[in-house]
mmCIF file with all atom_site columns, C-alpha atoms in Angstrom:
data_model
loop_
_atom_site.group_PDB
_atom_site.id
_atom_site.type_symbol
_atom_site.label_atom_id
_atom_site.label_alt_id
_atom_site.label_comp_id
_atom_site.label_asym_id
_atom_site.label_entity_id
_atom_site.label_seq_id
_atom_site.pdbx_PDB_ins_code
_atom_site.Cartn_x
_atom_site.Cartn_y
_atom_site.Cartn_z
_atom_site.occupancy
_atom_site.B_iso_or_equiv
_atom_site.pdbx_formal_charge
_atom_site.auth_seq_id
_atom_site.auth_comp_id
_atom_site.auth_asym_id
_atom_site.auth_atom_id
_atom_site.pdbx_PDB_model_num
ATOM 1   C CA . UNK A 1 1   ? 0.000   0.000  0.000   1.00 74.00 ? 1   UNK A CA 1
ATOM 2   C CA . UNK A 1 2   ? 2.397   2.380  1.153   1.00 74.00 ? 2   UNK A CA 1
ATOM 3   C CA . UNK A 1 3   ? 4.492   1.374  -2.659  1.00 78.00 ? 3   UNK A CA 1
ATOM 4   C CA . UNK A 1 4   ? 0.854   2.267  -4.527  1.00 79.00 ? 4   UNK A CA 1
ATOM 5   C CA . UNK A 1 5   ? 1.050   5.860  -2.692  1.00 79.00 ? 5   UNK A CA 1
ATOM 6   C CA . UNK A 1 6   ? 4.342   6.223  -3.389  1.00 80.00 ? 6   UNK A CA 1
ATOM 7   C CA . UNK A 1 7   ? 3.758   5.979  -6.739  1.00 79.00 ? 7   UNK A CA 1
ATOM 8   C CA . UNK A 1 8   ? 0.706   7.871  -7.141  1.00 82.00 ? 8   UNK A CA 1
ATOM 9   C CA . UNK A 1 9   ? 2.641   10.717 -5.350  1.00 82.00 ? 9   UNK A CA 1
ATOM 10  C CA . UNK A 1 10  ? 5.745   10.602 -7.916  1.00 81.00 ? 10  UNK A CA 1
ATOM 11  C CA . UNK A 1 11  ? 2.637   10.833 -10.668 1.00 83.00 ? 11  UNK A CA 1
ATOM 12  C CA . UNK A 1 12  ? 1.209   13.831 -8.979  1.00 82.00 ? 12  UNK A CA 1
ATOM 13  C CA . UNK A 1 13  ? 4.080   15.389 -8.514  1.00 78.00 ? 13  UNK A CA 1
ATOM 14  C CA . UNK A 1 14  ? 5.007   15.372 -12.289 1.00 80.00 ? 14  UNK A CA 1
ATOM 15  C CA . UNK A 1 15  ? 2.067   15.451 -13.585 1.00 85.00 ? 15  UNK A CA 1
ATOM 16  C CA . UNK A 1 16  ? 0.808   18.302 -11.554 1.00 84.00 ? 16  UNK A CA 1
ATOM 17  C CA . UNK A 1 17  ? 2.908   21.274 -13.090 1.00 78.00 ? 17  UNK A CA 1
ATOM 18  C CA . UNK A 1 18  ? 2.330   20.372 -16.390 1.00 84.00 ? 18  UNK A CA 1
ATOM 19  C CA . UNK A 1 19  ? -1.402  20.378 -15.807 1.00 87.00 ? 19  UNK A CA 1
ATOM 20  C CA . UNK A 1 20  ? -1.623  23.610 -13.914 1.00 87.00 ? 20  UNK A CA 1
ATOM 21  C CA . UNK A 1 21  ? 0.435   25.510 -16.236 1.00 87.00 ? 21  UNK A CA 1
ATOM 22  C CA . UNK A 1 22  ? -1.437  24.245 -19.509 1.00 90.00 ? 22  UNK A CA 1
ATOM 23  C CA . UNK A 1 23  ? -4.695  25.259 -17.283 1.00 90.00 ? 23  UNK A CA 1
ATOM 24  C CA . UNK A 1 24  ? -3.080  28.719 -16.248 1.00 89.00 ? 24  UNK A CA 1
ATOM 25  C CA . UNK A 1 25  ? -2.496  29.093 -19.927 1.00 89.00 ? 25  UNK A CA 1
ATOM 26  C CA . UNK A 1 26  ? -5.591  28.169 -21.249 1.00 90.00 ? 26  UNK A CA 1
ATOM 27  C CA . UNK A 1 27  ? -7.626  30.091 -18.343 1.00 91.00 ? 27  UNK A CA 1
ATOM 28  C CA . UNK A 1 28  ? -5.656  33.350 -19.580 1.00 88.00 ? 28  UNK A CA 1
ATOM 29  C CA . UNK A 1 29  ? -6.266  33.087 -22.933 1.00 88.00 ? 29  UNK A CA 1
ATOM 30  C CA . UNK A 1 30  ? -9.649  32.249 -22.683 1.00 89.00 ? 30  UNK A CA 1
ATOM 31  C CA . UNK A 1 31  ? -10.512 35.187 -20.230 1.00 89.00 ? 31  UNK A CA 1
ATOM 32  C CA . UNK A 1 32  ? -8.019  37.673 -22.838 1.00 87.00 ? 32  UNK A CA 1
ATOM 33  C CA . UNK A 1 33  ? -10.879 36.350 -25.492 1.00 88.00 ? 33  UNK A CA 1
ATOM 34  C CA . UNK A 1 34  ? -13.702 36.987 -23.496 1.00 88.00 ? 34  UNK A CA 1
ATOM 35  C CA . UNK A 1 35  ? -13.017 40.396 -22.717 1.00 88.00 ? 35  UNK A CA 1
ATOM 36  C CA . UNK A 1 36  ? -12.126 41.681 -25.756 1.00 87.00 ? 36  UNK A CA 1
ATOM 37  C CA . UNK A 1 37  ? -14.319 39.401 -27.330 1.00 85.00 ? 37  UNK A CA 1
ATOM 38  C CA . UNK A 1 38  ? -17.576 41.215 -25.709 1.00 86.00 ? 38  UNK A CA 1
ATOM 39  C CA . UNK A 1 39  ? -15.965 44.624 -26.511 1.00 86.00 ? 39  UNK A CA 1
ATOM 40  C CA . UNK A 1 40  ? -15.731 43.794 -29.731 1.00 85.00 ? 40  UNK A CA 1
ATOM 41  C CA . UNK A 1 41  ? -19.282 42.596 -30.436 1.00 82.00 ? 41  UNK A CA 1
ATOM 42  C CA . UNK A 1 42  ? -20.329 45.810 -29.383 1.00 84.00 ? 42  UNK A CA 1
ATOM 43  C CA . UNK A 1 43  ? -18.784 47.379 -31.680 1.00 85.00 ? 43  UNK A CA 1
ATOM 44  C CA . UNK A 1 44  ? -19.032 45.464 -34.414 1.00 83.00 ? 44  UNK A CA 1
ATOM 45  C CA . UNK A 1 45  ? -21.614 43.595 -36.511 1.00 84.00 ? 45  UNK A CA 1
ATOM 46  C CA . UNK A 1 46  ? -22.357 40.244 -35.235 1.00 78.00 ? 46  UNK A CA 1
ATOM 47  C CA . UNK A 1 47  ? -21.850 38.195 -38.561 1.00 78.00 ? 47  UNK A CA 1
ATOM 48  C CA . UNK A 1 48  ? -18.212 40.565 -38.687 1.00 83.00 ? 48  UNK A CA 1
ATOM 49  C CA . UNK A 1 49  ? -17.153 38.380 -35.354 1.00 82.00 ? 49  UNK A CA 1
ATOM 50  C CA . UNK A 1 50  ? -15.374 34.719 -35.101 1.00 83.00 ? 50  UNK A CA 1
ATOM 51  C CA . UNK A 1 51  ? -14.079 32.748 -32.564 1.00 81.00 ? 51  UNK A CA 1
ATOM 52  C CA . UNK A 1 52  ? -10.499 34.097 -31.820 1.00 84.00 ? 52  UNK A CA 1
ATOM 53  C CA . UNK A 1 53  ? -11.029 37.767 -32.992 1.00 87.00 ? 53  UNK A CA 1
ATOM 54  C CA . UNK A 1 54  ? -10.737 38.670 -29.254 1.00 86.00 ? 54  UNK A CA 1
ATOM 55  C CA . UNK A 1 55  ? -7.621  36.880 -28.314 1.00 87.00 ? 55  UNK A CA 1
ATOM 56  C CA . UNK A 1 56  ? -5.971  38.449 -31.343 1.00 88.00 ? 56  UNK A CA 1
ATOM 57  C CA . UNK A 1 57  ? -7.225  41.579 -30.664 1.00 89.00 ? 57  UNK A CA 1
ATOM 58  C CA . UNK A 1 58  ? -6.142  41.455 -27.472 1.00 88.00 ? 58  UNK A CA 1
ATOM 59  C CA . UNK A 1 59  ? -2.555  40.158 -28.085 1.00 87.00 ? 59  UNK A CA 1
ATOM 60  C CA . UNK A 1 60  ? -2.216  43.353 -30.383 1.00 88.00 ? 60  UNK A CA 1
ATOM 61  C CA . UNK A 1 61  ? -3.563  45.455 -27.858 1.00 86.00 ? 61  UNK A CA 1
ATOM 62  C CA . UNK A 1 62  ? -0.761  44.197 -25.192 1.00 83.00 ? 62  UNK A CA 1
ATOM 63  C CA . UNK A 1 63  ? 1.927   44.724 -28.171 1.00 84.00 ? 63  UNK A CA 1
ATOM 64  C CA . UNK A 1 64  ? 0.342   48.351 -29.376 1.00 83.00 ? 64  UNK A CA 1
ATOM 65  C CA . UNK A 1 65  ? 0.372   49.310 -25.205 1.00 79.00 ? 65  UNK A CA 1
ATOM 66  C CA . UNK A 1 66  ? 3.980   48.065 -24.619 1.00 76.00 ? 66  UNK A CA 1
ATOM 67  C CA . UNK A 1 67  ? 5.626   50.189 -27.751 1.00 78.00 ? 67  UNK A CA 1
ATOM 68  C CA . UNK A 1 68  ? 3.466   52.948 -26.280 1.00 76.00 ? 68  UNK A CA 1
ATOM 69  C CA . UNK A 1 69  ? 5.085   52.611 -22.580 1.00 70.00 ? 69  UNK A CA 1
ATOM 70  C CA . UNK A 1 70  ? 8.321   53.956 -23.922 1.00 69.00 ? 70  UNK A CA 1
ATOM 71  C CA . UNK A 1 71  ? 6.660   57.279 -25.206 1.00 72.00 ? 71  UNK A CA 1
ATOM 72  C CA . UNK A 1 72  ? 7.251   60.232 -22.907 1.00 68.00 ? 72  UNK A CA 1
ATOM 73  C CA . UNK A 1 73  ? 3.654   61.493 -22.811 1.00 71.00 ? 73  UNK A CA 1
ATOM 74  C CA . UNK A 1 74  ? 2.399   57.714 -21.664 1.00 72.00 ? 74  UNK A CA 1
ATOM 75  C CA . UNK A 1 75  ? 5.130   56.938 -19.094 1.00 73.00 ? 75  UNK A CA 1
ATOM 76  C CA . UNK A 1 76  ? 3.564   60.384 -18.007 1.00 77.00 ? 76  UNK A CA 1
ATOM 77  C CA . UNK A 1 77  ? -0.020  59.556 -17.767 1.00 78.00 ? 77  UNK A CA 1
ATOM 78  C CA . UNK A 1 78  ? 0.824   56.376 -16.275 1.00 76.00 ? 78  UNK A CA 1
ATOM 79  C CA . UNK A 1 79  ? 2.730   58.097 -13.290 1.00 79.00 ? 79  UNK A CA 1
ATOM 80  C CA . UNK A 1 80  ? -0.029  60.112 -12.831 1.00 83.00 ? 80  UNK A CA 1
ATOM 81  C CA . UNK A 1 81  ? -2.326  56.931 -12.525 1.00 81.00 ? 81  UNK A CA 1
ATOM 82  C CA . UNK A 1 82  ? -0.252  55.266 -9.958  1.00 79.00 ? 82  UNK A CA 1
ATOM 83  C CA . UNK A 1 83  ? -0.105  58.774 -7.916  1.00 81.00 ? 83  UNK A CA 1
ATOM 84  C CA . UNK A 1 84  ? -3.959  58.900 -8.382  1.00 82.00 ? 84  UNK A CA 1
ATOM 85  C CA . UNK A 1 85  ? -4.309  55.315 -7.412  1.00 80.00 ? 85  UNK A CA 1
ATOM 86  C CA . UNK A 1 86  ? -1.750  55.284 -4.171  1.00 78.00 ? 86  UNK A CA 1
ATOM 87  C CA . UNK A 1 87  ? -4.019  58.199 -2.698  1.00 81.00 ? 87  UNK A CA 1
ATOM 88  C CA . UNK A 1 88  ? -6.612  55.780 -2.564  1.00 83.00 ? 88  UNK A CA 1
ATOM 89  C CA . UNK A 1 89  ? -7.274  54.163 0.983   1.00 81.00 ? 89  UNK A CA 1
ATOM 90  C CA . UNK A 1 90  ? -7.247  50.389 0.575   1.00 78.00 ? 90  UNK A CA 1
ATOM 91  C CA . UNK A 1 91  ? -6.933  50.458 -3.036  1.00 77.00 ? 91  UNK A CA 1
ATOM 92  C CA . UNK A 1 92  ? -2.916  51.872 -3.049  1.00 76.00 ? 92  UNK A CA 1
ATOM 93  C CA . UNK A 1 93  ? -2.316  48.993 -0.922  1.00 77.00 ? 93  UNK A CA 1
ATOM 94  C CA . UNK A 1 94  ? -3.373  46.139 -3.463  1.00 77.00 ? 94  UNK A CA 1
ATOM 95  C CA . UNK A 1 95  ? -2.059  48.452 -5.814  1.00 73.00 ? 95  UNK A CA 1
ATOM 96  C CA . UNK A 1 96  ? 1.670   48.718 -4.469  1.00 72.00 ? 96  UNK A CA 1
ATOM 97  C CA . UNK A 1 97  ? 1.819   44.863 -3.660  1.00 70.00 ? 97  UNK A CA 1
ATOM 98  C CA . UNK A 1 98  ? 0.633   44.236 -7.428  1.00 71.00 ? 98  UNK A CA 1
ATOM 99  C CA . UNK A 1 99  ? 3.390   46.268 -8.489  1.00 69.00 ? 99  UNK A CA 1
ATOM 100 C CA . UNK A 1 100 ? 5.929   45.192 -5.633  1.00 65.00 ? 100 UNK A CA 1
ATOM 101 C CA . UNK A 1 101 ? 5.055   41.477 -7.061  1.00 63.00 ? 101 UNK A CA 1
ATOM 102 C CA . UNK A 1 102 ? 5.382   42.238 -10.646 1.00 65.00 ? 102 UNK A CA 1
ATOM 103 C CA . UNK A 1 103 ? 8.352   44.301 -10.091 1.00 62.00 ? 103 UNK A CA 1
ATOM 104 C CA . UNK A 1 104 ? 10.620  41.341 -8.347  1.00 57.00 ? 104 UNK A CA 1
ATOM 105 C CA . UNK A 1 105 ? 9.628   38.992 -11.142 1.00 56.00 ? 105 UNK A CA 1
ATOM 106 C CA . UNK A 1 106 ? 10.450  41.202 -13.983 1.00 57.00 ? 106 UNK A CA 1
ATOM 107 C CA . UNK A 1 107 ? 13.651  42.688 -13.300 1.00 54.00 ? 107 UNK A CA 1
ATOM 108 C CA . UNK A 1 108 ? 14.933  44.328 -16.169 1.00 47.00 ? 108 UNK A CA 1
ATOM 109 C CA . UNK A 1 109 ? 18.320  44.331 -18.760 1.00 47.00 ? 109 UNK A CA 1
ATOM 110 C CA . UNK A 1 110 ? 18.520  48.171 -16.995 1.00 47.00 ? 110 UNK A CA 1
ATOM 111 C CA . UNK A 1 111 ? 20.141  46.897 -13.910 1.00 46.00 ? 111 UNK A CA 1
ATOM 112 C CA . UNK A 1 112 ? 23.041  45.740 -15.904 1.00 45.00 ? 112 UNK A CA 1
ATOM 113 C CA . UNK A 1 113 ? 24.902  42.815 -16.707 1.00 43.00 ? 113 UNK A CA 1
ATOM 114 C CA . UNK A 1 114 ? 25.887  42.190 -12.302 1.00 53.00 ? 114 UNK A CA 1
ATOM 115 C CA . UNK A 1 115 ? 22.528  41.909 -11.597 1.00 82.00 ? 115 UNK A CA 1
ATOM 116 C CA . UNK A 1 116 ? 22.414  38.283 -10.729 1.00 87.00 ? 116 UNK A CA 1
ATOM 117 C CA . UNK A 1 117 ? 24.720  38.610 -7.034  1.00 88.00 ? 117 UNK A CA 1
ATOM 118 C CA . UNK A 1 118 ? 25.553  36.656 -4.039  1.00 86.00 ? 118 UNK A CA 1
ATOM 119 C CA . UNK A 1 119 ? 25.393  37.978 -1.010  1.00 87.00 ? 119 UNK A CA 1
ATOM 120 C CA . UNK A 1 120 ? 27.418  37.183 2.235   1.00 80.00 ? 120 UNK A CA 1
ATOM 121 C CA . UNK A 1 121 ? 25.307  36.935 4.871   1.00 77.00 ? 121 UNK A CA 1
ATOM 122 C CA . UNK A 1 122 ? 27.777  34.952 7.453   1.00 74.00 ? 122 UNK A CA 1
ATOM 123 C CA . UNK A 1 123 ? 31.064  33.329 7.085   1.00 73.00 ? 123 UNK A CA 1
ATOM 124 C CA . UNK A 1 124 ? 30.743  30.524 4.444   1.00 77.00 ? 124 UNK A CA 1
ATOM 125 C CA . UNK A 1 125 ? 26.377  31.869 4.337   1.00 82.00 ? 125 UNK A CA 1
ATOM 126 C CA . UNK A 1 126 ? 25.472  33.321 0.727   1.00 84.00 ? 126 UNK A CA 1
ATOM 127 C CA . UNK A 1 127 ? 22.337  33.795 -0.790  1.00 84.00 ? 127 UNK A CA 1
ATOM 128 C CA . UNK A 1 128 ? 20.893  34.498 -4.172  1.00 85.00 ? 128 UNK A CA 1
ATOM 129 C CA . UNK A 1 129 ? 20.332  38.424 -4.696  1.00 86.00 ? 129 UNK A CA 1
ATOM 130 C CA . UNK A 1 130 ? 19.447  40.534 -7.440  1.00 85.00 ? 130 UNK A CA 1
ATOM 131 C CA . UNK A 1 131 ? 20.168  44.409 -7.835  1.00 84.00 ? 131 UNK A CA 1
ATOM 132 C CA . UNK A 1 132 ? 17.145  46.197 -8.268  1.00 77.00 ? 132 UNK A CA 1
ATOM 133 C CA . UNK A 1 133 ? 17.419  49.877 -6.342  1.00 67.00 ? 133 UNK A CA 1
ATOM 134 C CA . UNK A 1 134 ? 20.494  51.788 -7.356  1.00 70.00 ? 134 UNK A CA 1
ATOM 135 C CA . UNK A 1 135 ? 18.946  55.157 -7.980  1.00 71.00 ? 135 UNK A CA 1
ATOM 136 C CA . UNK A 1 136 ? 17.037  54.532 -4.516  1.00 71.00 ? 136 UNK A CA 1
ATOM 137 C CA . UNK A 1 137 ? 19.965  53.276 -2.358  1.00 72.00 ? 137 UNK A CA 1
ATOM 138 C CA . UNK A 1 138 ? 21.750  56.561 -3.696  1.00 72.00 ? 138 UNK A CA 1
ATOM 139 C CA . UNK A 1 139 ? 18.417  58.327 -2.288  1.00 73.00 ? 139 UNK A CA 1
ATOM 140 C CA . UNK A 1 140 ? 18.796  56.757 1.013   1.00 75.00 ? 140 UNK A CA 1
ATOM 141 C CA . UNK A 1 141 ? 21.951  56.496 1.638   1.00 75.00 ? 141 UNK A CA 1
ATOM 142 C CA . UNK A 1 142 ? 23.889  59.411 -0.118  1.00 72.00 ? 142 UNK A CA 1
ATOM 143 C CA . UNK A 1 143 ? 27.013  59.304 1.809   1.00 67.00 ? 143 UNK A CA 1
ATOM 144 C CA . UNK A 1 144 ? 29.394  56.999 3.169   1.00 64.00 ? 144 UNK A CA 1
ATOM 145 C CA . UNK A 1 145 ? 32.523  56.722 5.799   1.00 64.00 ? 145 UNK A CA 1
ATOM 146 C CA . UNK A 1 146 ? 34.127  55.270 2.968   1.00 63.00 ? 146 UNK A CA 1
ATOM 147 C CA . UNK A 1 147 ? 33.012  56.476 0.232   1.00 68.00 ? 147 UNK A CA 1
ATOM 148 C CA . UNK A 1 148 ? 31.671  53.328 -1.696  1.00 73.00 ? 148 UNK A CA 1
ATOM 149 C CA . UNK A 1 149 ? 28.338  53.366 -3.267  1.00 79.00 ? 149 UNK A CA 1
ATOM 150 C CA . UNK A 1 150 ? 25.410  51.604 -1.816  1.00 82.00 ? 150 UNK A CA 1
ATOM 151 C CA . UNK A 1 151 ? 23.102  49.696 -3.905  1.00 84.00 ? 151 UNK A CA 1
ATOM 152 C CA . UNK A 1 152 ? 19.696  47.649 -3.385  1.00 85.00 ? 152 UNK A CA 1
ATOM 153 C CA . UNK A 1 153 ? 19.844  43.952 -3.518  1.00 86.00 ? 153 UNK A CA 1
ATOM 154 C CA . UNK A 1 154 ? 16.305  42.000 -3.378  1.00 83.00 ? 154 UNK A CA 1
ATOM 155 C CA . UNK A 1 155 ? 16.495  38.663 -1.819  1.00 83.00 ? 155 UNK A CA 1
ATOM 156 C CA . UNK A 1 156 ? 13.696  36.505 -2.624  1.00 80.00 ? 156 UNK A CA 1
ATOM 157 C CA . UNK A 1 157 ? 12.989  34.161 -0.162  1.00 77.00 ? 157 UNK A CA 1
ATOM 158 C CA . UNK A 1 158 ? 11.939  30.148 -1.657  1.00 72.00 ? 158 UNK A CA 1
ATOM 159 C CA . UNK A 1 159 ? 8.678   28.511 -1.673  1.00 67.00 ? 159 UNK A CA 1
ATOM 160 C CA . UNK A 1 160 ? 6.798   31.741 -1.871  1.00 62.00 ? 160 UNK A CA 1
ATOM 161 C CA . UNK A 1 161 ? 6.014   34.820 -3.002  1.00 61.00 ? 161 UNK A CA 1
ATOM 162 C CA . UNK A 1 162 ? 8.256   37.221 -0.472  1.00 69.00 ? 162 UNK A CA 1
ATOM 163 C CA . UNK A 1 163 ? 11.819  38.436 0.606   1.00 76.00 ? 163 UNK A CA 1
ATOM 164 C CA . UNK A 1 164 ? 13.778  41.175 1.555   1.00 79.00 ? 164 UNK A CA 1
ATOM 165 C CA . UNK A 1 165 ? 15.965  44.057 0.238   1.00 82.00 ? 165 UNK A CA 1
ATOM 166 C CA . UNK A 1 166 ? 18.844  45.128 1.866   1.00 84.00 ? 166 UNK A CA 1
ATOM 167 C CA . UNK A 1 167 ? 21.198  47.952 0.980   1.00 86.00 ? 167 UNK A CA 1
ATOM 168 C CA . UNK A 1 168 ? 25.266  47.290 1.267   1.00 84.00 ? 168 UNK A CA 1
ATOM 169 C CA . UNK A 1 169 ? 28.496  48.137 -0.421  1.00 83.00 ? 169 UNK A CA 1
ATOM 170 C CA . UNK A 1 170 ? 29.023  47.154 -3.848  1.00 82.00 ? 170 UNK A CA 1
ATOM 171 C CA . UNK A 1 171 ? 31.908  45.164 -2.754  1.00 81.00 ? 171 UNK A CA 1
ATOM 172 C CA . UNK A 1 172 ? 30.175  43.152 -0.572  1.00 82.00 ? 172 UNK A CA 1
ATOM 173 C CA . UNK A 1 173 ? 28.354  41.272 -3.221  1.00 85.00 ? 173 UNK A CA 1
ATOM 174 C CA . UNK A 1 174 ? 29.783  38.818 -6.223  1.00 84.00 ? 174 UNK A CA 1
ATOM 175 C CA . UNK A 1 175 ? 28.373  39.247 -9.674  1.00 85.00 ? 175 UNK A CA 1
ATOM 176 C CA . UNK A 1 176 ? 27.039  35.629 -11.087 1.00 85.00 ? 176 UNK A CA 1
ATOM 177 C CA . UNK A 1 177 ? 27.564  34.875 -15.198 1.00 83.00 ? 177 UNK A CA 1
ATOM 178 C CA . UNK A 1 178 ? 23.652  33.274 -15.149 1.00 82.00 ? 178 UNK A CA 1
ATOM 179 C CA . UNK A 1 179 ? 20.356  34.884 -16.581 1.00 80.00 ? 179 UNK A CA 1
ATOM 180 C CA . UNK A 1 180 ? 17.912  36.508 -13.908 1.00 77.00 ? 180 UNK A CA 1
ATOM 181 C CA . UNK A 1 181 ? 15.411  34.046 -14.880 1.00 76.00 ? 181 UNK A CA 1
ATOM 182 C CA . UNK A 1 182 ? 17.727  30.629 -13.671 1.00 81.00 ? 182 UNK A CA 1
ATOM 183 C CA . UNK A 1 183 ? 18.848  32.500 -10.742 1.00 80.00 ? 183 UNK A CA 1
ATOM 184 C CA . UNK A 1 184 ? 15.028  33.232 -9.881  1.00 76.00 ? 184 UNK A CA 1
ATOM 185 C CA . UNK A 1 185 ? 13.779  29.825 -10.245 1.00 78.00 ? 185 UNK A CA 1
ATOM 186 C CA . UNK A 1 186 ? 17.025  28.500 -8.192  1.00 80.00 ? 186 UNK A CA 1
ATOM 187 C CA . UNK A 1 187 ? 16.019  31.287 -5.491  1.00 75.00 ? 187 UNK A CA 1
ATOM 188 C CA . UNK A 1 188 ? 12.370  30.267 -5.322  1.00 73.00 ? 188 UNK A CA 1
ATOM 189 C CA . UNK A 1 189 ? 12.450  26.486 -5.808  1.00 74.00 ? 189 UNK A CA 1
ATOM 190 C CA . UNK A 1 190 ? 15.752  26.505 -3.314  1.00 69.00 ? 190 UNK A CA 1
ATOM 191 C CA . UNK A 1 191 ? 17.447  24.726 -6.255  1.00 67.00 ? 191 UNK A CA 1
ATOM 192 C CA . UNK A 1 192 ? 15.548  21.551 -6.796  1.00 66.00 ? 192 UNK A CA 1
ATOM 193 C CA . UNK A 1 193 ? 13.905  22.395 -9.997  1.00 56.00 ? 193 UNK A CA 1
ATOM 194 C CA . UNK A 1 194 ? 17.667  22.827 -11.296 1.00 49.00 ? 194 UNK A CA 1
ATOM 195 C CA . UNK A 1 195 ? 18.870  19.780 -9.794  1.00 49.00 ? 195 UNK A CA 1
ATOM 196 C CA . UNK A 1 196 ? 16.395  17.739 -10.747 1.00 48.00 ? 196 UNK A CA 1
ATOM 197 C CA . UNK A 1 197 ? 16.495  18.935 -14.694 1.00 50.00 ? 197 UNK A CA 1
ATOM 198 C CA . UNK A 1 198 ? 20.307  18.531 -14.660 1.00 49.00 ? 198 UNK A CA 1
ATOM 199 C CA . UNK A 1 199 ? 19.987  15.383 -13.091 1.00 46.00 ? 199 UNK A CA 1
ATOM 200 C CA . UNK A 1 200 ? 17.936  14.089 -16.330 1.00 48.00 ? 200 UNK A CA 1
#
């Protein structure tokens, strides 16, 4: 008995990501076709419609709103929306975690090529770190006894969404040649997803 749960465990367990992630997918495509896809029948004629007209339209919408994020006048606007919105009791606080969570996950070619660090935490203690806050440790901390620059370096912390930044010397951390997107799943899985694919 305890061989049969075993095993039925083991199938969960790979079967499991597979399944949610086609379901994610398919939940987000179908809701990105819905949306648009009601917009657009009220807009349209109802023979004009077909099945997929949303998702498409939506897809270009996404691709149309992310070339028009680099535009002055929009980057504008949309500071103006996130001062409007983070005057908002209750609302700025969903509003800044949304961001704060979107913000960790997407972290950008700006930060430079050093963005992937280790930190030392104790003697022989390092953990996975990424520089995100440059302009704001410089905010913060301005000055120095030695003179070294400070920068921000986000910690995630594994197993869930959550983690710390601290702000130290530049020297204090060690740049790591790997993309921010292996570092981040060794970070958050606390290396097992890595192990296990190099192990097959």
């Amino acid at each position: 008995m305890k061989r049969l749960a075993s095993l039925a465990l083991r199938g969960l367990v790979a079967v499991l990501p597979v399944a949610l992630t086609i379901y994610l997918v398919y939940w987000l495509l179908a809701a990105m076709e819905s949306v648009a896809g009601t917009v657009l029948r009220t807009l349209l004629p109802e023979e004009w419609y077909f099945a997929g007209m949303g998702l498409v339209s939506a897809v270009l919408l996404l691709i149309a709103t992310g070339i028009l994020v680099d535009a002055y006048v929009i980057r504008h606007l949309l500071r103006l929306g996130d001062v409007f919105l983070s005057r908002i009791p209750l609302v700025k606080s969903v509003h800044g975690a949304i961001q704060d969570v979107l913000r960790a996950f997407s972290i950008t070619k700006e930060s430079g090529a050093d963005s992937v660090v280790l930190v030392e935490v104790q003697d022989n203690m390092r953990l996975i770190g990424f520089v995100t806050a440059r302009d704001t440790a410089k905010k913060l901390i301005p000055n120095t006894d030695s003179g070294e620059d400070i920068i921000g370096v986000y910690l995630p912390m594994s197993y869930q969404l959550g983690g710390y930044t601290v702000y130290l010397p530049a020297s204090k951390v060690q740049p790591l040649k790997i993309s921010v997107e292996e570092a981040m799943r060794i970070a958050v899985t606390g290396g097992i997803q890595s192990n296990s694919r190099q192990a097959g």
